Tab-separated table of C-alpha atoms in Angstrom:
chain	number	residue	atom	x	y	z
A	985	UNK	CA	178.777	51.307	111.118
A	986	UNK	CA	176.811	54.704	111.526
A	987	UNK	CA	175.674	55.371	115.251
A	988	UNK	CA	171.638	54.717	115.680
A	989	UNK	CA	169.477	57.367	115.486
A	990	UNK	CA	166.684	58.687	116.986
A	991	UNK	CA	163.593	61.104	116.367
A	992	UNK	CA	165.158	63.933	118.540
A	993	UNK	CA	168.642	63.519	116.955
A	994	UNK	CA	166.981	64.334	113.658
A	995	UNK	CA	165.273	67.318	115.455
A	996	UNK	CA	161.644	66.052	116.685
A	997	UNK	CA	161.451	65.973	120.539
A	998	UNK	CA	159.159	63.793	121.384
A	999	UNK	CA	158.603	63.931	125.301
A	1000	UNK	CA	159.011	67.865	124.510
A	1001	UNK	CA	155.900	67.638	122.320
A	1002	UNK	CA	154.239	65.274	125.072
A	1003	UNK	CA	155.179	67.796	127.735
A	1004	UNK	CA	153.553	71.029	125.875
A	1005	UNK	CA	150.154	68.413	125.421
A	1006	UNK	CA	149.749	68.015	128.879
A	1007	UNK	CA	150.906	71.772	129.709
A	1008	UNK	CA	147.575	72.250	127.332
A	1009	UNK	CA	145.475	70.393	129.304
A	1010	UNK	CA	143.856	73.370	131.985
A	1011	UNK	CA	143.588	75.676	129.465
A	1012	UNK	CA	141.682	73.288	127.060
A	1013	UNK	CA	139.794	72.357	130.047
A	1014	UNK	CA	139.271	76.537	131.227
A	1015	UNK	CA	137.922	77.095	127.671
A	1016	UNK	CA	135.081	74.302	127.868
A	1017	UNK	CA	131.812	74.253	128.360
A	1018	UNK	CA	128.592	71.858	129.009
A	1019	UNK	CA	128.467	70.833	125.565
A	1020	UNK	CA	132.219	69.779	125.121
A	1021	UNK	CA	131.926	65.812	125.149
A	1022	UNK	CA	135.855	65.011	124.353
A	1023	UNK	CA	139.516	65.534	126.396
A	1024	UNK	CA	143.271	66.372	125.630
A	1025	UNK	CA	144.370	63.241	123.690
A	1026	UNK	CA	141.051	62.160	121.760
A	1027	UNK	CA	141.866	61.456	117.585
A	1028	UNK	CA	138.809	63.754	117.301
A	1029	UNK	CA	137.152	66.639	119.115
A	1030	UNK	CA	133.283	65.943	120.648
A	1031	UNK	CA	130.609	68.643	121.213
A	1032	UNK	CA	127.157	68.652	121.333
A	1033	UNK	CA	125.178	70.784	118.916
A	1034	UNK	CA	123.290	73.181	121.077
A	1035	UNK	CA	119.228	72.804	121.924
A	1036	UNK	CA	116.698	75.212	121.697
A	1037	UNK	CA	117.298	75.688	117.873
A	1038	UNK	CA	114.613	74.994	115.374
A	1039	UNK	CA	116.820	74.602	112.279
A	1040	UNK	CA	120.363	75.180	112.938
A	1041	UNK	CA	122.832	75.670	110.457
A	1042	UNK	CA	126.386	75.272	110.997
A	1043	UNK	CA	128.935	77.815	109.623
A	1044	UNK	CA	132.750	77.061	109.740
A	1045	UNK	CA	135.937	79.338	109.384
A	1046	UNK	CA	139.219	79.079	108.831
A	1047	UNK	CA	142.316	81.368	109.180
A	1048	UNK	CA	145.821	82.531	109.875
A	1049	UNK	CA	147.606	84.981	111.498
A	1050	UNK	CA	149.950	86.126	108.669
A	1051	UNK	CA	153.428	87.620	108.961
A	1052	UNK	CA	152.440	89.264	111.930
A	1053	UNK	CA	153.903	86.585	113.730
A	1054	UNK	CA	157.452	87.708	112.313
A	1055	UNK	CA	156.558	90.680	114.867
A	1056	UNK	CA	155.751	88.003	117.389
A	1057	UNK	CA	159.429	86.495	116.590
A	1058	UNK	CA	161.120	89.476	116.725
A	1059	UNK	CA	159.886	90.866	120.049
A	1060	UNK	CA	159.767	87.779	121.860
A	1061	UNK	CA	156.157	88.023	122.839
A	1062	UNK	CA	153.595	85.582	121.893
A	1063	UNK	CA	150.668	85.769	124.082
A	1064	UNK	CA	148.650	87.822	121.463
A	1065	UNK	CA	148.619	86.285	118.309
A	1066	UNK	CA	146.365	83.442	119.449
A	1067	UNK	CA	143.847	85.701	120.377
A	1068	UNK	CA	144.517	87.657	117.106
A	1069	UNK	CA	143.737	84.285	115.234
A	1070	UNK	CA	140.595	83.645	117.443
A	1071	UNK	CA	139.131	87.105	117.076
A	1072	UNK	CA	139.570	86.892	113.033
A	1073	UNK	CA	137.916	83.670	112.667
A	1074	UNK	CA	135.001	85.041	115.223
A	1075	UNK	CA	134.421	88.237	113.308
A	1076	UNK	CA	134.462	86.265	110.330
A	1077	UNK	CA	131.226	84.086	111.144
A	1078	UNK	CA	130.045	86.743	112.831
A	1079	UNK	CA	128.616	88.721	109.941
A	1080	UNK	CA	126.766	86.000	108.917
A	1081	UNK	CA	124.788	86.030	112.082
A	1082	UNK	CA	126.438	83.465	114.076
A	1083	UNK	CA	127.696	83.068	117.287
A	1084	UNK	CA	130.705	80.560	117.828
A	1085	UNK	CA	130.622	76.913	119.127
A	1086	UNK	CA	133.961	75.941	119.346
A	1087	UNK	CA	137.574	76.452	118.197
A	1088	UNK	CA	140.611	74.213	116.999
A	1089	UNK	CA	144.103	75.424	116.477
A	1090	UNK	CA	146.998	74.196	114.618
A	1091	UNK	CA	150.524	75.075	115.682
A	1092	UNK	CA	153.698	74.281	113.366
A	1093	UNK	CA	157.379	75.066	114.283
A	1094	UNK	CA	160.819	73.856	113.441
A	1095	UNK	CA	161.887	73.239	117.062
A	1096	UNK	CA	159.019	73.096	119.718
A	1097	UNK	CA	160.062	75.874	122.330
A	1098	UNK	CA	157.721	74.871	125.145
A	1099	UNK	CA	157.380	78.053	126.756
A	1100	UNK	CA	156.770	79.755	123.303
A	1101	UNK	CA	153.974	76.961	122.899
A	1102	UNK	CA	152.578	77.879	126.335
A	1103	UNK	CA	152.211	81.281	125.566
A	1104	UNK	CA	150.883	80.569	121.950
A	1105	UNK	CA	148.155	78.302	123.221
A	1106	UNK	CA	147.385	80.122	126.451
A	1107	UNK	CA	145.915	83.689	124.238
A	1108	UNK	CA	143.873	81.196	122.410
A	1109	UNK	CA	142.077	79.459	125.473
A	1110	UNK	CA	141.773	83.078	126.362
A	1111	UNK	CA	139.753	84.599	123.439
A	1112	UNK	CA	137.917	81.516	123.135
A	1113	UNK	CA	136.423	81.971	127.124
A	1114	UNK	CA	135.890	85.774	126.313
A	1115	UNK	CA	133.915	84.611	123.393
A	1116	UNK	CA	132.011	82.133	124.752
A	1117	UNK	CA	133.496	79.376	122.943
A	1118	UNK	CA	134.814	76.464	123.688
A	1119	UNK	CA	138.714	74.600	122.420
A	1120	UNK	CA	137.708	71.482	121.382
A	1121	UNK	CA	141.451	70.750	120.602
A	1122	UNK	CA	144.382	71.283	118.018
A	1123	UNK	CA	147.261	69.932	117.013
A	1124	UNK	CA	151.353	70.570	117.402
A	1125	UNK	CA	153.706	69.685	114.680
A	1126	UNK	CA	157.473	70.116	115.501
A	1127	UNK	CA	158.587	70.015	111.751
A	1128	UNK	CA	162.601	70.525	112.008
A	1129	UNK	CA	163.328	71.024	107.892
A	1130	UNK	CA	160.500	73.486	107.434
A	1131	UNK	CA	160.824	76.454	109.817
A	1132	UNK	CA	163.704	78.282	110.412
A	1133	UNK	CA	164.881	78.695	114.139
A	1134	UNK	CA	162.559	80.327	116.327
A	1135	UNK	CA	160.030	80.671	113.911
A	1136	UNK	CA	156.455	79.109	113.701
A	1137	UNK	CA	153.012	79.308	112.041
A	1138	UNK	CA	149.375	79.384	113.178
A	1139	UNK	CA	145.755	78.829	111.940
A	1140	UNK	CA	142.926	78.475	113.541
A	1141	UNK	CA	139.040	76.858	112.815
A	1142	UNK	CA	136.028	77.652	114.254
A	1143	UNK	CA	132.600	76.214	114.171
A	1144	UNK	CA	129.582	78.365	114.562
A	1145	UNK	CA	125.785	78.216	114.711
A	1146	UNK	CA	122.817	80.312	113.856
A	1147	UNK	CA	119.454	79.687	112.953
A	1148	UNK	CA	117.849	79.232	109.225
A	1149	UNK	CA	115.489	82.152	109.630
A	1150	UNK	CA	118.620	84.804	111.110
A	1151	UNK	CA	121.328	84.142	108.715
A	1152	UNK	CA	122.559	87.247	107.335
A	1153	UNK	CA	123.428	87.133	103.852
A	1154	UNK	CA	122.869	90.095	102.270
A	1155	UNK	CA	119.375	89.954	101.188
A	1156	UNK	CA	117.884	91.686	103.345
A	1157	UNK	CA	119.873	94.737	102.170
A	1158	UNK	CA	118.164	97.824	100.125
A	1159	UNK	CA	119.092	101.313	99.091
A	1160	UNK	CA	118.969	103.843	100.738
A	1161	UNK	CA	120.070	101.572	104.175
A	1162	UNK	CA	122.522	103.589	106.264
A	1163	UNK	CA	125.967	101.891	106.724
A	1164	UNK	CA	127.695	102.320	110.638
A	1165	UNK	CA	131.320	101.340	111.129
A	1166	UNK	CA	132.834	100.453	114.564
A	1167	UNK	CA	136.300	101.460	115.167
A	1168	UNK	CA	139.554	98.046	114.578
A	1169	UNK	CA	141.289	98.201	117.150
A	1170	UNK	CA	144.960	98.757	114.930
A	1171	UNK	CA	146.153	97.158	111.825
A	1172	UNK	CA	144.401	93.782	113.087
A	1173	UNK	CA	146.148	90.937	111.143
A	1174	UNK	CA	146.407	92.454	107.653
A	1175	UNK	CA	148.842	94.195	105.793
A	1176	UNK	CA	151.863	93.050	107.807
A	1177	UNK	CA	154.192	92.369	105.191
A	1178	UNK	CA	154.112	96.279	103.797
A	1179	UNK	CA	153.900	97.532	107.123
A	1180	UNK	CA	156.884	95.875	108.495
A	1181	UNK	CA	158.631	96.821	105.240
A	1182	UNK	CA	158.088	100.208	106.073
A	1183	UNK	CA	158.743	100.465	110.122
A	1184	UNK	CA	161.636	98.104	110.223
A	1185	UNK	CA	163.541	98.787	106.969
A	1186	UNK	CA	162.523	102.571	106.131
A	1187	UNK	CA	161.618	103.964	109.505
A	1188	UNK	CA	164.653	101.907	110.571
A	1189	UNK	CA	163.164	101.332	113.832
A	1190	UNK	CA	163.160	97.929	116.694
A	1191	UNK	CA	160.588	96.283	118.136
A	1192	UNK	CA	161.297	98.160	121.639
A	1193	UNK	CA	161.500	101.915	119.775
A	1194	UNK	CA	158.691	104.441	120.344
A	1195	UNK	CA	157.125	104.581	117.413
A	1196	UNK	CA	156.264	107.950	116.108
A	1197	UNK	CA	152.868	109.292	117.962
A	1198	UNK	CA	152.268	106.971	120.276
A	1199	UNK	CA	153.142	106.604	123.956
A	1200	UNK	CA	153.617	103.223	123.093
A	1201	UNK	CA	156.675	101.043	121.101
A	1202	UNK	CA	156.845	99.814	117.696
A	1203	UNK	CA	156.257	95.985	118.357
A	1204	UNK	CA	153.187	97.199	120.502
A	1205	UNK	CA	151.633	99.368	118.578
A	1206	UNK	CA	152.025	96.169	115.558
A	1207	UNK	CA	150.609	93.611	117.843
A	1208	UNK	CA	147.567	94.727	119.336
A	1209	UNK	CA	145.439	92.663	118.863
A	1210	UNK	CA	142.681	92.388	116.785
A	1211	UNK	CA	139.314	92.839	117.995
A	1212	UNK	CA	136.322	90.693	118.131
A	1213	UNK	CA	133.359	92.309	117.677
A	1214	UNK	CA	130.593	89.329	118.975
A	1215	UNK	CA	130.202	90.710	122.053
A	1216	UNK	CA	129.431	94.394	121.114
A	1217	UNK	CA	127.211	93.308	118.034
A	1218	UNK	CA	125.193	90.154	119.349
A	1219	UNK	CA	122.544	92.303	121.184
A	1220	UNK	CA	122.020	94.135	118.228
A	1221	UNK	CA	121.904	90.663	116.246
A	1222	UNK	CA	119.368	89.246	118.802
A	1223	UNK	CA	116.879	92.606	118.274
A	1224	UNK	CA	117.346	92.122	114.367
A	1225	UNK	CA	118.672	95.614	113.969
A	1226	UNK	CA	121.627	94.486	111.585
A	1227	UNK	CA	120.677	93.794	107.784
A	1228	UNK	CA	124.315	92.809	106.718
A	1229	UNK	CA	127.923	92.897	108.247
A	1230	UNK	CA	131.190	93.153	106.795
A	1231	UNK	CA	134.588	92.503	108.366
A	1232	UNK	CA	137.370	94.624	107.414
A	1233	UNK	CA	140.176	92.464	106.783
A	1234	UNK	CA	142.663	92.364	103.679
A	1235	UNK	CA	141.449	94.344	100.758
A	1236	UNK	CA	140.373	97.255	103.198
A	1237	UNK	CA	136.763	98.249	102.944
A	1238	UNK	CA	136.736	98.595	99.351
A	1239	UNK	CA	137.362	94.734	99.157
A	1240	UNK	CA	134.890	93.560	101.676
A	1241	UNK	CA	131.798	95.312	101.814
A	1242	UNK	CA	130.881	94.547	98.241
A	1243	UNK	CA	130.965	91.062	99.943
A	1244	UNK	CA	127.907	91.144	101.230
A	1245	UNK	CA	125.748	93.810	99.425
A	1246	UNK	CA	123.337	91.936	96.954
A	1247	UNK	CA	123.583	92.079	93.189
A	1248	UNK	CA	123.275	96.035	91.762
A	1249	UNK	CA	124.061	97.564	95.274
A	1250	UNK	CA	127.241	99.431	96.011
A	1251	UNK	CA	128.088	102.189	98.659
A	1252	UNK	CA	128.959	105.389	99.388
A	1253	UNK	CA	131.085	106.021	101.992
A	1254	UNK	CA	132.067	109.147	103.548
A	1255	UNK	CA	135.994	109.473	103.909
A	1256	UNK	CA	135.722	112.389	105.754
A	1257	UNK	CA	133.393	111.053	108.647
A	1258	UNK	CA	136.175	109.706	110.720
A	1259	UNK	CA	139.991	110.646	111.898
A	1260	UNK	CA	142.837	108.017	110.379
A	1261	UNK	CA	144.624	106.640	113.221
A	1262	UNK	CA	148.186	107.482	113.448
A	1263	UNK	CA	149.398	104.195	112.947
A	1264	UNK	CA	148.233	104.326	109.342
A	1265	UNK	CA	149.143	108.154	108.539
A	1266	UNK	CA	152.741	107.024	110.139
A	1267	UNK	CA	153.202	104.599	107.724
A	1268	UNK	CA	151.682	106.262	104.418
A	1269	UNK	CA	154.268	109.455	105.580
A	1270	UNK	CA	157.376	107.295	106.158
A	1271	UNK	CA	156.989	104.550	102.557
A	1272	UNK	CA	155.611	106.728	99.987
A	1273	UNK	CA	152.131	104.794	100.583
A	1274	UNK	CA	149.652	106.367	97.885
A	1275	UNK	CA	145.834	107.062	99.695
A	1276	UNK	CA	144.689	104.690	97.497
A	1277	UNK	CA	146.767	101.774	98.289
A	1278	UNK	CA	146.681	102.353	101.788
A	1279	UNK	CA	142.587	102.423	101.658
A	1280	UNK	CA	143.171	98.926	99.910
A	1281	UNK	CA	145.774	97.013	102.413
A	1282	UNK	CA	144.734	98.364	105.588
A	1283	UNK	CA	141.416	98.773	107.390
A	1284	UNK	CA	142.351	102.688	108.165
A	1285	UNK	CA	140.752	102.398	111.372
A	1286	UNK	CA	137.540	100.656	110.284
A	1287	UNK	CA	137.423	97.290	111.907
A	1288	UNK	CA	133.573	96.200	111.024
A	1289	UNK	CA	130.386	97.685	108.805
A	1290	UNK	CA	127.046	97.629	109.351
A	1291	UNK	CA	124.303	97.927	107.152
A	1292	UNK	CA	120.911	98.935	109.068
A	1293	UNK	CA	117.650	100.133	107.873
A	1294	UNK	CA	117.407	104.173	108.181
A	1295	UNK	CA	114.931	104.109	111.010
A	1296	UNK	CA	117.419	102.287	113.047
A	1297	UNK	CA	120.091	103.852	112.511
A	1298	UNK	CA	120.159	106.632	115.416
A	1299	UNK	CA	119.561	103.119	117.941
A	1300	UNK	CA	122.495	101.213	116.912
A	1301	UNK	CA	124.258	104.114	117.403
A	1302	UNK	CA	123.268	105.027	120.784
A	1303	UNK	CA	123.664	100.951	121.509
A	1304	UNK	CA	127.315	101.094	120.240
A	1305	UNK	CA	128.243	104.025	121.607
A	1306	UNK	CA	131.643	106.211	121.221
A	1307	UNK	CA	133.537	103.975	119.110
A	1308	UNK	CA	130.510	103.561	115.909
A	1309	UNK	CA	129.880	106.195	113.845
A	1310	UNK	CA	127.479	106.336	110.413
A	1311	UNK	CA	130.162	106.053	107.669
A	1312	UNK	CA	127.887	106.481	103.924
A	1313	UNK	CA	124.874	104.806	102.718
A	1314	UNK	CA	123.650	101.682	100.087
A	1315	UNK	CA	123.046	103.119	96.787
A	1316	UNK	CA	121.869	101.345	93.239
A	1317	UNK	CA	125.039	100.154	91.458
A	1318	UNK	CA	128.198	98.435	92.065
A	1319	UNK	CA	131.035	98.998	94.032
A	1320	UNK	CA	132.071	101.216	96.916
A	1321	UNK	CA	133.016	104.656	96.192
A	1322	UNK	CA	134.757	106.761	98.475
A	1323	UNK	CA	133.590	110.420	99.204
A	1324	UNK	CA	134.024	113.477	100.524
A	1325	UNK	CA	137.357	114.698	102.191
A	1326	UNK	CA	139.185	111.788	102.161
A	1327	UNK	CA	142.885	111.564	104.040
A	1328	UNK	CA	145.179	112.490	101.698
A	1329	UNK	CA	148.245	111.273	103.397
């Protein structure tokens, strides 16, 4: 007769997983705020839709932080991705004029490491207090058959809110309006699968190497983290400065800011009106990237657009200070073509 089993001899720790929960706890309770109505351990998350609204729409978000957890993995730190994941799904409701509410994170690995978890978790509550929202909750799956050792995955959802009248959709938009980009903050979470291609197998380098131009390694300069824009943007947001946003993610800006232009308006954008970070000439140099492609997988330094009308274009400037610049205009027709002297690689 076969010896009984149990849940952890097949790989699931159970009093692990219970651990981690309550390890949760404080920083569920540090990211909460007077409308969070539920606990640690509730089937569902509670929260209050915020007063003072006339007619409040909800907008939701979902995301992931892609392969660059496998830079997570590799260097053995994990305190940034969760506020990688936060800061995407932020930015994301963002340009449609809302501000978040609160947050929920799911976290899937083959063996729960609770330390790992910790650390996970712990860059989440953090983004979520530094943008004002709260974690309303999560869940952690220990899923032995699935992920390899050492190795999870992460998404993230996030509930905003923003009133009827100030939802930006693109409508507002008209030719001639004067598009202003504000500086990412690296490759944010996009593009990770060529870039790691490229520094770990061509540029042959580790995690802890210097990487070529910066006074900084390679596994830093891949995992800094992604910016959120909300608090930089909302004031301009609240003195209805902004006609349309678009966040630079996968598909660079050629990919995104058709996104939110209405029907028969491209861009113009002027390729020559900012400096390429090194990160991104480092890479096109050491794989062979063509312009093009790299303008099409990576934000090239261009975390968020703005469209504004040209009469307020020299205030959200002076507003946004060093890190905006005016990057083309909205023109009749479709598309966004790039201009000008463009990095060539």
């Amino acid at each position: 007769m076969n010896d009984p089993l149990t849940y952890k001899d097949a790989g699931v720790d159970l009093d692990a997983a219970e651990r981690a929960k309550r390890a949760f706890a404080p920083l569920l309770d540090a990211a909460g705020d007077e409308n969070t109505l539920s606990g640690l351990g509730a089937f569902g998350g509670l929260y209050a839709v915020p007063e003072g609204l006339s007619r409040p729409v909800l907008v939701a978000s979902a995301d992931g932080v892609g392969t660059k957890l496998k830079v997570a993995f590799l260097s053995g730190r994990h305190d940034t991705v969760g506020r990688d994941l936060v800061n995407h799904c932020v930015n994301d409701i963002l340009v449609q004029g809302a501000r978040p509410l609160f947050f929920l994170d799911y976290l899937a690995t083959g063996r729960l490491d609770e330390g790992v978890a910790q650390e996970v978790v712990s860059g989440v509550s953090g983004a979520c207090r530094e943008n004002g929202c709260a974690l309303l909750g999560g869940e952690t799956a220990e899923m032995p058959d699935f992920y390899g050792s050492g190795e999870y995955d992460l998404a993230g959802f996030v509930v905003g809110i923003v009133e009827r009248g100030r939802i930006l959709d693109g409508s507002g938009v008209r030719p001639g309006d004067r598009l202003v980009a504000i500086r990412s903050s690296g490759l944010h979470t996009n593009g990770f699968t060529l870039a790691r291609t490229i520094v770990f197998e061509r540029m042959g380098l580790g995690v802890g190497d210097p990487f070529p131009g910066e006074s900084a390694s390679a596994g830093e300069v891949l995992l800094r983290v992604h910016r959120s824009y909300l608090n930089t943007v909302w004031p301009l947001l609240e003195r209805r400065l902004v006609r349309a946003m678009a966040h630079v993610t996968g598909g660079g800006i050629e990919g995104n800011l058709p996104r939110v232009l209405p029907s028969g308006l491209g861009a113009r954008i002027d390729c020559g009106s900012w400096s390429v970070p090194n990160v991104f000439r480092q890479l096109s140099d050491a794989g062979g990237v063509a312009p093009d492609e790299m303008y099409r997988v990576f934000n090239m330094g261009v975390g968020m657009i703005l469209a504004v009308a040209p009469g307020h274009e020299e205030t959200v400037l002076a507003a946004l200070g060093r890190d905006a610049w005016s990057i083309g205009e909205v023109v009749r027709g479709t598309g966004v073509e790039l201009q000008g002297v463009c990095w060539s690689g």
